[in-house]
Coordinates of C-alpha atoms in Angstrom, one line a residue:
X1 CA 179.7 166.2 126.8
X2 CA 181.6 163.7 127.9
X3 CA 179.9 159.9 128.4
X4 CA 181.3 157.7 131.4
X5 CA 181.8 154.5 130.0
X6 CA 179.7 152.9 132.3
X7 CA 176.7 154.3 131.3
X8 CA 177.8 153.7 127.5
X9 CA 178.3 150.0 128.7
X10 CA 175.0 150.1 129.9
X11 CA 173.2 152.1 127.3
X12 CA 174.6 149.4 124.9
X13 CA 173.6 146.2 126.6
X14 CA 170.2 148.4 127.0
X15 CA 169.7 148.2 123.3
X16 CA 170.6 144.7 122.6
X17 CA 168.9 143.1 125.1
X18 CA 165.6 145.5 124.1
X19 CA 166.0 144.3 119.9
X20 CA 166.5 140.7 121.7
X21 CA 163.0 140.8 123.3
X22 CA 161.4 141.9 120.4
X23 CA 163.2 139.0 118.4
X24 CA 161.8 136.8 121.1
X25 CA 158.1 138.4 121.0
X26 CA 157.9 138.2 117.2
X27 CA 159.4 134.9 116.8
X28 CA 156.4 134.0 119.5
X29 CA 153.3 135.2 117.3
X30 CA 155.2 133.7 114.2
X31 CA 155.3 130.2 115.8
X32 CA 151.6 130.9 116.7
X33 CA 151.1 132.3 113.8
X34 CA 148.3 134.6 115.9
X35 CA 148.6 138.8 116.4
X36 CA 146.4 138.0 119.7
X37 CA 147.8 136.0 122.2
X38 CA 147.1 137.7 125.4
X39 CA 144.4 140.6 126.3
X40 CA 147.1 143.1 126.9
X41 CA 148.0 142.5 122.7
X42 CA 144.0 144.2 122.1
X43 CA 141.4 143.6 125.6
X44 CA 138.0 144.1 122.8
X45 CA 139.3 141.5 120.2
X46 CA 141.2 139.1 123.1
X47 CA 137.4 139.0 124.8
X48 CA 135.5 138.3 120.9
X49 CA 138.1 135.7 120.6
X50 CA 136.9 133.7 123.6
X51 CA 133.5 134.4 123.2
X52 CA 134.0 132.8 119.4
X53 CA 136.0 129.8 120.8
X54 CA 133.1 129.1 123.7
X55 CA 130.9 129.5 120.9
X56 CA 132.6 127.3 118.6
X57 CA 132.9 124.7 121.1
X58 CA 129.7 124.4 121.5
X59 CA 128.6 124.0 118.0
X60 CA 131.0 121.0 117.5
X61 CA 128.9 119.2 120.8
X62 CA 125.5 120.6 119.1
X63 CA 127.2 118.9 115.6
X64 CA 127.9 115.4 117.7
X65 CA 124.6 115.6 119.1
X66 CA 122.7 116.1 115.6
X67 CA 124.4 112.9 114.5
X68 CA 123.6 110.6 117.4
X69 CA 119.8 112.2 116.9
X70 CA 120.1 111.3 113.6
X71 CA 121.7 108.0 113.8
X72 CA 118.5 106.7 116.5
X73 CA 115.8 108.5 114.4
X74 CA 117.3 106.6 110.9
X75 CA 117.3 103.4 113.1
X76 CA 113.6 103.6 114.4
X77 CA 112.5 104.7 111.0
X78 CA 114.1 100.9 109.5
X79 CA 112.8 99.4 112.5
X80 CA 109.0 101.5 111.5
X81 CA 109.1 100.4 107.9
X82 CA 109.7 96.4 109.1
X83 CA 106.8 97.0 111.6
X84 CA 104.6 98.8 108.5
X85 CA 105.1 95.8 105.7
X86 CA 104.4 93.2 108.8
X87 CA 101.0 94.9 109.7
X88 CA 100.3 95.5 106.0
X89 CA 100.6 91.6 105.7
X90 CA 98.8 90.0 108.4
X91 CA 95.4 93.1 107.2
X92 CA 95.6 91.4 104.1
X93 CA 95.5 88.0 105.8
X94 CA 92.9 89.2 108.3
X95 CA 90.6 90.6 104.8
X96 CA 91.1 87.2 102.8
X97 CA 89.9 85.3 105.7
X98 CA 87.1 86.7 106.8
X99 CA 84.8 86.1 103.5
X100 CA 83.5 83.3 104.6
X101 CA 85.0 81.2 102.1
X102 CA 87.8 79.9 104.5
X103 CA 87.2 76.2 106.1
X104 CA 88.7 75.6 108.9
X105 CA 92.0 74.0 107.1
X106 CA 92.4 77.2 105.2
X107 CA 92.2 79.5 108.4
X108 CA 94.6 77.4 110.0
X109 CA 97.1 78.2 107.5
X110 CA 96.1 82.1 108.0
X111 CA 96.4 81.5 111.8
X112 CA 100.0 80.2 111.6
X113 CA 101.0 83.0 109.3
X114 CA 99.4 85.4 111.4
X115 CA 101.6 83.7 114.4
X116 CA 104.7 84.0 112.4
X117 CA 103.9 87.9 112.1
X118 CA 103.6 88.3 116.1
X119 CA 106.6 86.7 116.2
X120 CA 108.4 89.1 113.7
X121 CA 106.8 92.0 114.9
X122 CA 108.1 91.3 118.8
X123 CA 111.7 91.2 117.3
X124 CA 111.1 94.7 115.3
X125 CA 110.1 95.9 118.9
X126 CA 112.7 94.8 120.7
X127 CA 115.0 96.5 117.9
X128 CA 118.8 97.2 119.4
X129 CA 121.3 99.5 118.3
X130 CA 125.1 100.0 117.8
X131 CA 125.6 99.7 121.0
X132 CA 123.2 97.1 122.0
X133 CA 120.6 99.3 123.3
X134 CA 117.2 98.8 122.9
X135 CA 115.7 101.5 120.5
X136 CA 111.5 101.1 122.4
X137 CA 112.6 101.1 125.6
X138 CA 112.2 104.4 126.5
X139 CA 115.0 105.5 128.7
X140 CA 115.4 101.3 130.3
X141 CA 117.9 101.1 127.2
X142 CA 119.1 98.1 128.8
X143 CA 116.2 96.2 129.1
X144 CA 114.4 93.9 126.4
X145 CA 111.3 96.0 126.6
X146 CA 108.9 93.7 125.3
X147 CA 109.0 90.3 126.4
X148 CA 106.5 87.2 126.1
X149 CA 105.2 85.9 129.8
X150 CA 104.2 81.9 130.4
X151 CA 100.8 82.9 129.3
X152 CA 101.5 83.6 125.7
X153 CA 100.7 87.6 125.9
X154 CA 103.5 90.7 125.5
X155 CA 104.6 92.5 128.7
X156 CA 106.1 96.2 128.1
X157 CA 109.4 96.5 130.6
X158 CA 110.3 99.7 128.9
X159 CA 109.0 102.9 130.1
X160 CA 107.3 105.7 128.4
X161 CA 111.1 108.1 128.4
X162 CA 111.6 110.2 125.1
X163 CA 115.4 111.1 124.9
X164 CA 115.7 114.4 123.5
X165 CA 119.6 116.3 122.1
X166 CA 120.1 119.5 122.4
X167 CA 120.9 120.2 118.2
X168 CA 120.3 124.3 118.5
X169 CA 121.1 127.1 121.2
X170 CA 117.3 126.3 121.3
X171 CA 116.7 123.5 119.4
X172 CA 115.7 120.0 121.1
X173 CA 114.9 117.0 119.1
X174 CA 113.7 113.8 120.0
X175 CA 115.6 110.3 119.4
X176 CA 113.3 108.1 120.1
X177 CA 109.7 107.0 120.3
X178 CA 109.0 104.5 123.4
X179 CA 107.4 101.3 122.7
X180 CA 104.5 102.3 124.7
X181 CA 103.1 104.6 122.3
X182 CA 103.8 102.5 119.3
X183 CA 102.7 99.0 120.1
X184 CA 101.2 99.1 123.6
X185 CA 98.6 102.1 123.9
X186 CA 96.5 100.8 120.5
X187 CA 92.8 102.1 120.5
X188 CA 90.4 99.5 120.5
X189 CA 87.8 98.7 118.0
X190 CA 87.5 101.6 115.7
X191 CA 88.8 104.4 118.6
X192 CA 85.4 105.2 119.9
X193 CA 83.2 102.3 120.4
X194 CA 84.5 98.9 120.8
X195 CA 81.5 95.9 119.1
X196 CA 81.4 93.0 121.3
X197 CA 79.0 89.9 121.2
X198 CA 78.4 87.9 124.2
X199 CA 79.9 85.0 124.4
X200 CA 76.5 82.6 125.1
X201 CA 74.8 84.2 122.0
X202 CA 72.9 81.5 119.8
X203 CA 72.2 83.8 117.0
X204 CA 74.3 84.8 114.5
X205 CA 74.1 88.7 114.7
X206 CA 76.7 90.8 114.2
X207 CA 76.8 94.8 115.5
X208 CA 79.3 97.3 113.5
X209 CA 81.0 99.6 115.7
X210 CA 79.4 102.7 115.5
X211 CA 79.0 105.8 114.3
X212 CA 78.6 109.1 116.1
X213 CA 75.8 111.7 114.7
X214 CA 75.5 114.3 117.0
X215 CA 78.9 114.9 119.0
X216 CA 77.2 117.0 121.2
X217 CA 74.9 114.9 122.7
X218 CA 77.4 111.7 122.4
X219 CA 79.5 113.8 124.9
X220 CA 76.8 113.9 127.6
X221 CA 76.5 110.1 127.7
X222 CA 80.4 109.7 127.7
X223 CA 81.3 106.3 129.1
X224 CA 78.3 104.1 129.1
X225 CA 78.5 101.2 127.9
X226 CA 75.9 100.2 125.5
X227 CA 73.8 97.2 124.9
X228 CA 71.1 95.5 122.1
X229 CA 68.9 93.2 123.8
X230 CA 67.2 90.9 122.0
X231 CA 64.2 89.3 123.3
X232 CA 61.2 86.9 121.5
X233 CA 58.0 89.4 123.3
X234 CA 56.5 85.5 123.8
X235 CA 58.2 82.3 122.8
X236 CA 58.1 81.3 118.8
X237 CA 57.4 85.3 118.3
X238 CA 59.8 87.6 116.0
X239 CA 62.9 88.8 118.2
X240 CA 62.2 92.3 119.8
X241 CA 65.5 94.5 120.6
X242 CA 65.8 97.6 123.0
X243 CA 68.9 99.4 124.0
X244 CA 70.0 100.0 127.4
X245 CA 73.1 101.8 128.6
X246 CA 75.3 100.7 131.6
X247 CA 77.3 103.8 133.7
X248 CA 79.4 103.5 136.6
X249 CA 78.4 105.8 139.4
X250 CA 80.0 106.1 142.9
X251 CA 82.8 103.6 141.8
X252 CA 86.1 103.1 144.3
X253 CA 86.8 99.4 143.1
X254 CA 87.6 98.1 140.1
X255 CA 85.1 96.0 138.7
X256 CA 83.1 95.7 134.9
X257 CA 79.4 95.0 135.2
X258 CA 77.8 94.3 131.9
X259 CA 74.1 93.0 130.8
X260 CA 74.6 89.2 130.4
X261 CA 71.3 88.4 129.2
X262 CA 67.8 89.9 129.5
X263 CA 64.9 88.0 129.7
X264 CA 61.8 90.1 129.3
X265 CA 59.7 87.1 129.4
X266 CA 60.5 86.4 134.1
X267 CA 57.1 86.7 135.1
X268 CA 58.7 89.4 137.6
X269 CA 61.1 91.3 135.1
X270 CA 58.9 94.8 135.7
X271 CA 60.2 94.4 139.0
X272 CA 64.1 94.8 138.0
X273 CA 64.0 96.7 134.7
X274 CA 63.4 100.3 133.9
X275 CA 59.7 100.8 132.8
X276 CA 60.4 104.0 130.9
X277 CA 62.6 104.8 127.8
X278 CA 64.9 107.8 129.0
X279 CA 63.8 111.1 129.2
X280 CA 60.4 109.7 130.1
X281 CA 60.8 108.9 134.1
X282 CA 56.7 107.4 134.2
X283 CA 55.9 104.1 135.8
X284 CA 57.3 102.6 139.6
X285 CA 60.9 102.3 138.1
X286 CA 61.4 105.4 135.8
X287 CA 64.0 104.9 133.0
X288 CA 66.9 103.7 135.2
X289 CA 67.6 101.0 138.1
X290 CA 70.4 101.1 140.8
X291 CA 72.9 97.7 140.8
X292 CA 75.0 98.3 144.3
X293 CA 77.4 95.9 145.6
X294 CA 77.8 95.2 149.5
X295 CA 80.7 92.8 150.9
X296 CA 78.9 90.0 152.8
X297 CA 80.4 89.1 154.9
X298 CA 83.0 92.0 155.3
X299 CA 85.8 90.7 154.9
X300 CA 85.4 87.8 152.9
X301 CA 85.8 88.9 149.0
X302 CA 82.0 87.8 148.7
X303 CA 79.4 90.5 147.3
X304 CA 75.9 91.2 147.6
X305 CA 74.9 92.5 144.3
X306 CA 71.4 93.9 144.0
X307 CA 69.4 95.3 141.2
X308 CA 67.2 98.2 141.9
X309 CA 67.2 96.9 145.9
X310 CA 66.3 93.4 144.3
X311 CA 69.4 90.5 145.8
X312 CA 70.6 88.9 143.2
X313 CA 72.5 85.8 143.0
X314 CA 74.6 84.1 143.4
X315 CA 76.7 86.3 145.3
X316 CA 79.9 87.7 143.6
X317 CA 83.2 86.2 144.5
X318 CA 86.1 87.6 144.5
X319 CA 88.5 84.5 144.7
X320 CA 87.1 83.3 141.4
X321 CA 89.3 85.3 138.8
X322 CA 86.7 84.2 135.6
X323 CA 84.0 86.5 135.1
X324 CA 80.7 85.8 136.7
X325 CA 77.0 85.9 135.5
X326 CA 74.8 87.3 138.4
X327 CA 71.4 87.7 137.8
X328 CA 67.4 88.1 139.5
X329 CA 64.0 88.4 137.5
X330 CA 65.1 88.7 134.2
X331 CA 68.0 90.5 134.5
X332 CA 71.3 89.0 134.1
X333 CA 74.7 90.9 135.0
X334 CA 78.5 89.5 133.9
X335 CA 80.8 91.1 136.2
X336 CA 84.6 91.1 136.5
X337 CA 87.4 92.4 138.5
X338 CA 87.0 93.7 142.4
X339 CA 84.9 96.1 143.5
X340 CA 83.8 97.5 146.8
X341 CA 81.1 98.2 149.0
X342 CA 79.1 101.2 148.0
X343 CA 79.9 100.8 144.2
X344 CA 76.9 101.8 142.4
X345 CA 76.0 101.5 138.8
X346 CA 72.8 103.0 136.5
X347 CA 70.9 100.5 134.0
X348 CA 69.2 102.9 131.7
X349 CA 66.7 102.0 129.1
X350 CA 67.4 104.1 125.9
X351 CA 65.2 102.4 122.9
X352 CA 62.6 100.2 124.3
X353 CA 60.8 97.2 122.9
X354 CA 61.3 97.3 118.7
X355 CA 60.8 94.9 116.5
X356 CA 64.1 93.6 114.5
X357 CA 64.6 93.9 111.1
X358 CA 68.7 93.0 109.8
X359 CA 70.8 96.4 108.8
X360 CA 68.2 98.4 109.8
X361 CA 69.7 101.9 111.4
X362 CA 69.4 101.9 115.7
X363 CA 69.8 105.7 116.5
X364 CA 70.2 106.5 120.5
X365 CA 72.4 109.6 122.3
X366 CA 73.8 110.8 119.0
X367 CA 74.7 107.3 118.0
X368 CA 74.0 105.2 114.9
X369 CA 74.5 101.7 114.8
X370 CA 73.4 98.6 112.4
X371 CA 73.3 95.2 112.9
X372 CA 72.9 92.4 110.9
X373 CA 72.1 88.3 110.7
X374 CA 69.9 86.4 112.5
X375 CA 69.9 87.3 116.5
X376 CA 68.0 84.9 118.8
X377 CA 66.1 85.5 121.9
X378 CA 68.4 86.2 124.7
X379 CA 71.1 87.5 122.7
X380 CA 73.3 90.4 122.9
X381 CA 75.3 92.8 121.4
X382 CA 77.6 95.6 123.0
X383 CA 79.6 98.8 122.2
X384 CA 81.7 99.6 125.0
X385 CA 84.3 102.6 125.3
X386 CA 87.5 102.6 123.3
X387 CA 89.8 101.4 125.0
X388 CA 93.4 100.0 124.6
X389 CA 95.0 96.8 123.8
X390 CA 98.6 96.0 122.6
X391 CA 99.2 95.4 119.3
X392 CA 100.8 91.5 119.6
X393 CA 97.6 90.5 121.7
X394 CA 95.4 91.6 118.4
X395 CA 96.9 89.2 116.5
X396 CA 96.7 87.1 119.1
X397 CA 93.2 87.9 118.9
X398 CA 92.5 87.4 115.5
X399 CA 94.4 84.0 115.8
X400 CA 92.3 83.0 118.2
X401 CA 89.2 83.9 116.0
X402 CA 90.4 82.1 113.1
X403 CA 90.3 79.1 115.5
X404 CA 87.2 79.2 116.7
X405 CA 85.0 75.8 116.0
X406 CA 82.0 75.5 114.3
X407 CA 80.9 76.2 110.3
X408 CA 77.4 77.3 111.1
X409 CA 75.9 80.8 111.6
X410 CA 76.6 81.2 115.1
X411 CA 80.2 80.3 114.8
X412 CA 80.9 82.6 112.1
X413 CA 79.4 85.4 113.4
X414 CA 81.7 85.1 116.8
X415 CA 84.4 84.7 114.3
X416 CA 83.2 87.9 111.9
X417 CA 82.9 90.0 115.1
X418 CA 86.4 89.0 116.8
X419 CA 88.0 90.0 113.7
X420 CA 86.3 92.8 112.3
X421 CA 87.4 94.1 116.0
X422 CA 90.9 93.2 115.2
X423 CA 91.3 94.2 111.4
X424 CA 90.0 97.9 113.0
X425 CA 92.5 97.8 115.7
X426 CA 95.0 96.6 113.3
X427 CA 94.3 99.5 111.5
X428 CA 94.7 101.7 114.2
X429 CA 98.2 100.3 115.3
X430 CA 98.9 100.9 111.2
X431 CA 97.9 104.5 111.5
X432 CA 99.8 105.2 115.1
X433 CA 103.2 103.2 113.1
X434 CA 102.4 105.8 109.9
X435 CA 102.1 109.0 112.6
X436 CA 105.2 108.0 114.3
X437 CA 107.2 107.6 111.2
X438 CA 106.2 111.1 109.8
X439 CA 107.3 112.2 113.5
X440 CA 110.5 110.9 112.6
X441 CA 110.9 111.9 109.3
X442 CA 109.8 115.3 110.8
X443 CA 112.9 115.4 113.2
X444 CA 115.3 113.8 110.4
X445 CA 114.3 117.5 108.3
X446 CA 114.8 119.6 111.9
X447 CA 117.9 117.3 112.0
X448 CA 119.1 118.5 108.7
X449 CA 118.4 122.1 108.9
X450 CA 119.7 123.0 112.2
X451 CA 122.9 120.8 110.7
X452 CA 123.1 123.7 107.9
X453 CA 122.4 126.3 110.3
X454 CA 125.1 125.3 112.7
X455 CA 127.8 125.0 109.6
X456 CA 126.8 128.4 108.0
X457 CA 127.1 130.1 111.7
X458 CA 130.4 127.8 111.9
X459 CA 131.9 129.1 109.4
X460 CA 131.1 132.9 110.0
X461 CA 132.4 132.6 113.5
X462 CA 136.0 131.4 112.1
X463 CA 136.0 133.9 109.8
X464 CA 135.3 136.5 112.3
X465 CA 137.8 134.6 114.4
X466 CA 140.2 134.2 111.3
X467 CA 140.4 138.3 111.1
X468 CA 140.4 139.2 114.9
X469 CA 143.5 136.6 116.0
X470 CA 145.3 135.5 113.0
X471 CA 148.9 136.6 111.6
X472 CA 149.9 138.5 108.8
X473 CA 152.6 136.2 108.3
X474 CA 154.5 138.1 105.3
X475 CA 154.3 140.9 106.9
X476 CA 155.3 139.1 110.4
X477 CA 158.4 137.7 108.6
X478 CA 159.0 141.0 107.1
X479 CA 159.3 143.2 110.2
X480 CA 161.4 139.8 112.3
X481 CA 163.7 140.5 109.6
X482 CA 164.1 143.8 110.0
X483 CA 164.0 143.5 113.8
X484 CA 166.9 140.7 113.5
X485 CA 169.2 143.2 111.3
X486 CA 168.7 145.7 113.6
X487 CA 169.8 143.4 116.5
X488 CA 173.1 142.1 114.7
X489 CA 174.0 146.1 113.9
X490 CA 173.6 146.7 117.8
X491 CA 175.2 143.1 118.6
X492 CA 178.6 144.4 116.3
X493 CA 178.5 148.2 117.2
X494 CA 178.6 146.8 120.8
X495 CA 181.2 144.8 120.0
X496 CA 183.2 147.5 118.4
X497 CA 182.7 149.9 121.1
X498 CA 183.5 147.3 123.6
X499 CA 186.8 147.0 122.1
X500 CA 188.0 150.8 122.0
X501 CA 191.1 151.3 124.2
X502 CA 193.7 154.2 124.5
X503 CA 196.7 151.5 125.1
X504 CA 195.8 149.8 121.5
X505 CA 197.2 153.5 120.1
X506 CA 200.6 154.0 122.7

């Protein structure tokens, strides 16, 4: 069969050109060193590939972000253990000082230690990181979260933001506690009751703070504030207490009544006062009274305040920002804050008339109580609701205590009481500090094991990845080899071809 030479030609340059692509294409996996480069080289392993890649790339954030969690968490838990041996510290200070061994030189001393530890203890809270960011401040990073106003006290500028990284597909972990529930949000007294004495006692009795009995009924007196009486039954007689409780009712302001004093002595007290012991309801009273509050005029930030429809007086004022004693027949109110017309509170008598006798129990609404020393007629004793106060202002607190005047009975017991309150709140400020740190050592050990877990799932996926994309590279070699002979023997039997001609032979 005869072959035109043009298609020989062609056939020819067909053939190199073909071995010259496939040069090319190997040469491009070599430099890769990959077998998949494109889904046309295998469409199921190109599409596990980038599913592997996506999935790797996301690890190495999850990796980054399990380091900054761990980085904030290890810098709040040195900040934590500065805060613990500071609180540990000033309790011991607060113990030693209130045997009633200290004079007044010696809990000075304590006093200006104690000041020293506020002091510390505001620069552990305002702790900054690396990057100059403030580790309590919630998410206001930027902003020295606890800061000292002209008065003396600690205001919170942070806010109550927990930043939480994303360490697991699922897995979020915080890095960060805000200063708020650390040092701000402290329970007060020992997290149910709060023992107060009133400031005008001349006795030297002291209340403890409480104990609760019987939960159940506790929980259907929930938020009264509770208060021992103590009254001589005539003067020069042996002090009488009873026990009366103090509820808000219809309440839109924001006001604190509390008894002041009771005198059961006002030739007109049976007017005012309950003349039954709750359940009883018997006699023209029952076992509660009414105090309301009216604005008089309206308009002018001056209150009526009656007790069981009895005007008291003087009438509250608004203007004065001090609390206030208002009182009628026996019955003497200290009230605080603003309230509104229409407020109503309910006086309830719980124990009624009993003689005293120090350390003996005083059991009322699932409640058990002591108290101790030597109360005088007219004094009083409280437990109010828990509340919350910052940790710097119950040192500040207990400062203040250790500087109260006066070595005689009266003056220690104000003294015993203020910081009894505070070594209780102190420890529950210790306690919230311990919780927190065992949160963070928590999320340190989540830290850690989603770490492992991400490096074991790591390391699968490349291996997975390893097999699916990479190069045989011997064998890559091996057949670009073969590929380039093959090439050269079409390159010089195109040549020699090429080169054929009838004339080299006349």
């Amino acid at each position: 069969m005869r072959v035109p030479t043009q298609t020989f030609f062609n056939r020819s340059i067909g053939s190199v050109m073909s071995h010259q692509a496939k040069l090319n294409e190997q040469n491009t996996y070599i430099a890769a060193q990959k077998k998949v480069i494109t889904a046309a080289d295998d469409p199921v392993a190109f599409s596990t590939i980038q599913r592997l890649k996506q999935d790797l790339s996301m690890t190495a954030t999850l990796k980054k972000n399990s380091d900054l969690a761990e980085n904030s968490n290890a810098l709040e838990e040195t900040a934590l253990d500065q805060g613990e041996n500071l609180m540990q510290r000033a309790r011991e200070l607060l113990v030693t000082s209130g045997n009633g061994t200290y004079d007044a030189k010696a809990r000075e001393a304590v006093a200006k230690e104690l000041e020293q530890i506020r002091k510390e203890l505001i620069g552990v809270a305002n702790s900054r990181d690396a990057n100059s960011q403030y580790i309590f401040a919630g998410y206001k990073v930027d902003t020295q979260p606890f800061q000292v106003n002209e008065f003396g006290s600690v205001d919170y500028h942070g806010d109550d933001g927990i930043r939480n990284y994303q360490i697991g597909n699922s897995v979020q972990v915080a890095g960060n506690d805000p200063g708020s529930s650390i040092f701000v949000n402290i329970p007060t007294g020992n997290g149910t009751f709060l023992a107060t004495a009133n400031a005008a006692n001349k006795g030297s009795g002291v209340i403890d703070e409480g104990t609760v009995i019987d939960p159940v009924l506790f929980n259907s007196f929930a938020g009264e504030t509770y208060t021992v009486s103590f009254n001589e039954p005539v003067p020069g007689a042996d002090v009488e207490y009873r026990v009366y409780g103090m509820k808000p009712g219809t309440v839109t302001g924001n006001a604190t009544v509390k008894i002041a004093a009771i005198d059961s002595k006002d030739p007109n007290f049976a007017t005012v006062a309950p003349s039954a012991i709750y359940p009883d309801t018997t006699g023209p009273n029952g076992n509660n009274v009414g105090v309301s509050f009216s604005e008089n005029p309206v308009g002018s930030g001056k209150y009526d305040v009656s007790i069981n429809m009895v005007l008291a007086s003087p009438q509250y004022d608004t203007a004065n920002t001090n609390a206030q004693k208002i009182g009628v027949d026996g019955i003497s109110l200290e009230i605080d804050g603003l309230p509104k017309t229409g407020d109503g509170y309910t006086l309830t008598q719980y124990v009624g008339a009993t003689p005293y006798q120090s350390e003996q129990d005083i059991e009322f609404n699932g409640i058990k109580t002591q108290v101790k020393g030597t109360p005088l007629d007219q004094d009083n004793l409280s437990l109010e609701p828990s509340g919350q106060q910052d940790l710097f202002a119950t040192l500040q607190q207990a400062i203040d205590a250790l500087r109260t005047p006066g070595e005689n009975d009266t003056a220690e017991a104000k003294r015993d009481m203020s910081l009894n309150a505070a070594k209780l709140q102190l420890d529950n400020a210790f306690n919230v500090v311990k919780l927190t740190r065992a949160d963070v050592g928590a999320r340190l050990n989540t830290i850690d094991s989603q770490r492992e877990a991400s490096a074991d799932y790591e390391l699968a996926s490349k291996k997975v990845l390893s097999q699916l994309e990479d190069l045989d590279l011997q064998k890559a070699i091996s057949d670009f080899q073969l590929e380039k002979t093959t090439l050269e023997v079409s390159q010089k039997m195109f040549s020699m071809v090429q080169d054929l001609n009838l004339f080299k032979y006349m």
